[in-house]
């Protein structure tokens, strides 16, 4: 099984923390862009004929900002050029400030069966400070329009003047509208984004404060029935994001659109982030790839370890030995010994203990070998 990712780079305005490839104010280019994206799928479809895809994910940007008919067109192309499994998970990211009843109906009609809603906070002052274009009431209305269909909410921690009490209200608010999944991310102030100024001015909480909020929020989510299956992702049983699980299991996926990444046949490749260049390449029948690398040997091993140790299940040692032809405990004995108190180890599996998963990067780095 494999996944399909579709990048929709348009949005009404760029959030203060956003470092993704997005183009605010260029929605007028959406039809031309999507026509090129359809063509890119047609080009790739020839070489991927026969492969079965289990998930589709529309990300951005803000996929819900463009005309819903363009999403329908994309789903038609996916079904024309690729083979989807029965019961494939098809997700679209939506911003509550761009959703209408007609859009939701159209999304469902074309096969979308999972909605990822960008809540971030239930505090309208925090939303305004982040540059979000929606309110808490908009989120509530979006959930009502979606109804009982599988839905996820994004929650952000590490915001200016944020307390655990505010995070708790946001989590309980999202839960009250029947979400099955919550992605809880710590704000990362990237250089070049407006919110980076807040970081330089010391207006954002430090790492220890964020870690404390995260730990309390993790316990709250558990009490509400959301189990942590990856460091930033919590779900009711059976509602894990299959698309993201495929990433963490180092499964294959193909990405379409500007800046979209792919992993196929041991190769990682990425499309150009430049909108004009992307369109020119597609119109000239060229793949818009700017980075293309074969991942093998130690790099492949480390990817497997890094991705697996982000999850609550950890690394399958039997599968590792089968894939790489070596015993993990012997090969990485030094790193295991260094972090023995932070790891749970059995004959078949190695994982980071629950209380250390939030700081997994400090552990994983020692498994990186030359």
PDB file of C-alpha atoms in Angstrom, residues 16 158-161 197-205:
ATOM      1  CA  UNK A  16       2.269  34.506  11.485  1.00  0.00           C
ATOM      2  CA  UNK A 158       3.864  27.043  23.111  1.00  0.00           C
ATOM      3  CA  UNK A 159       1.964  30.242  22.283  1.00  0.00           C
ATOM      4  CA  UNK A 160       2.544  33.646  23.841  1.00  0.00           C
ATOM      5  CA  UNK A 161       1.079  33.900  27.370  1.00  0.00           C
ATOM      6  CA  UNK A 197      10.184  38.379  16.314  1.00  0.00           C
ATOM      7  CA  UNK A 198       8.156  37.271  19.340  1.00  0.00           C
ATOM      8  CA  UNK A 199      10.747  34.552  19.923  1.00  0.00           C
ATOM      9  CA  UNK A 200      13.651  37.010  19.686  1.00  0.00           C
ATOM     10  CA  UNK A 201      11.889  39.324  22.128  1.00  0.00           C
ATOM     11  CA  UNK A 202      11.512  36.517  24.641  1.00  0.00           C
ATOM     12  CA  UNK A 203       7.702  36.574  24.427  1.00  0.00           C
ATOM     13  CA  UNK A 204       7.288  32.844  23.856  1.00  0.00           C
ATOM     14  CA  UNK A 205       7.515  30.199  26.607  1.00  0.00           C
TER      15      UNK A 205
END
